[in-house]
Phi, psi and omega in degrees: 000139186276339181265153179247161178297333182301322181287349180253015180295141181240130177300137180301328179297324178293317178297317179299319179296318179295320178298327180280000177095010179288107182294328177295322178295316179293325176298321177296319177296315179302310181298323182292324187250000181304309183293311180295326179290318177298315181299317177301311181295320180296318178297323182282320188261332178075008180229127183299316181296317179295321179295319177296319178299316179297316178305309183294317179296318180294318180293323176297316178296319179299317179298317180291331187248010186301333177293344179274346179292126186248010176061025178274342177223163177303145181303319180298324179295319178296312181293318180298322179295323177297313180296319179299315178298319178296317179295318180295322177297320178296319179296322180299329180285330186284310179054054179263047188256134172270107187270003181267022184270138178250109183295342180289348180276356182270140180280201182300129179256013185295326179261103181298134184294341182268358184301325182255000183276145173281164187301317182295317179295317179296317178301316179297316180296314179299323181293342178272356178273152172300148185303320181295315179297315180299320181294319178297316178302314181297311182298321183284308188274327184262311182279341176081020178282151177274167178300317177299322179293316179297315179302316180295315180298323185267357180068035183233185178269165176296320180295329175299312180300315180296319181291324177294320178295316179296315179299312181297319179297316179298314181293319177298317180301316180293321180288325184273338178224093185302345179284347179269130180275140178282129180274140176235148178280000000 
């Protein structure tokens, strides 16, 4: 990920004002995190309307729960987890998963298919994946979650996470390099 937590630091006084019910303080927080939260949701869900809904729902929850923030982790990490949970809840409702996939049919994954792709090409390819598959790829490769963590967040098994990652990698590889054949179970 190209951004660091340092660029998302929030002055404690701003958080304290928001905790005290200062709507202007919360508006400042909203403006500061609107874009990264929307981007996270868009990457996971692939739909602008759904990403906006997740952004708004997550910010509403953050506003309602800001008093629960204990400064034990960076504020952005706390807020990002709320947005991540909202996106995952939305994905659970969609259930656009092909469960007949066999991850053993996938070849070597050592060379990530996106390593040589430009951002626009990669975005187009990712948008063609089912939302659940895209989310597993995002959580694993960008957010750095492990398969057990992804499985727990999504209410699925570890093998589900692994198969979604393998399926997504195979499909991305085929979309980004047409000379590669897509494997089917």
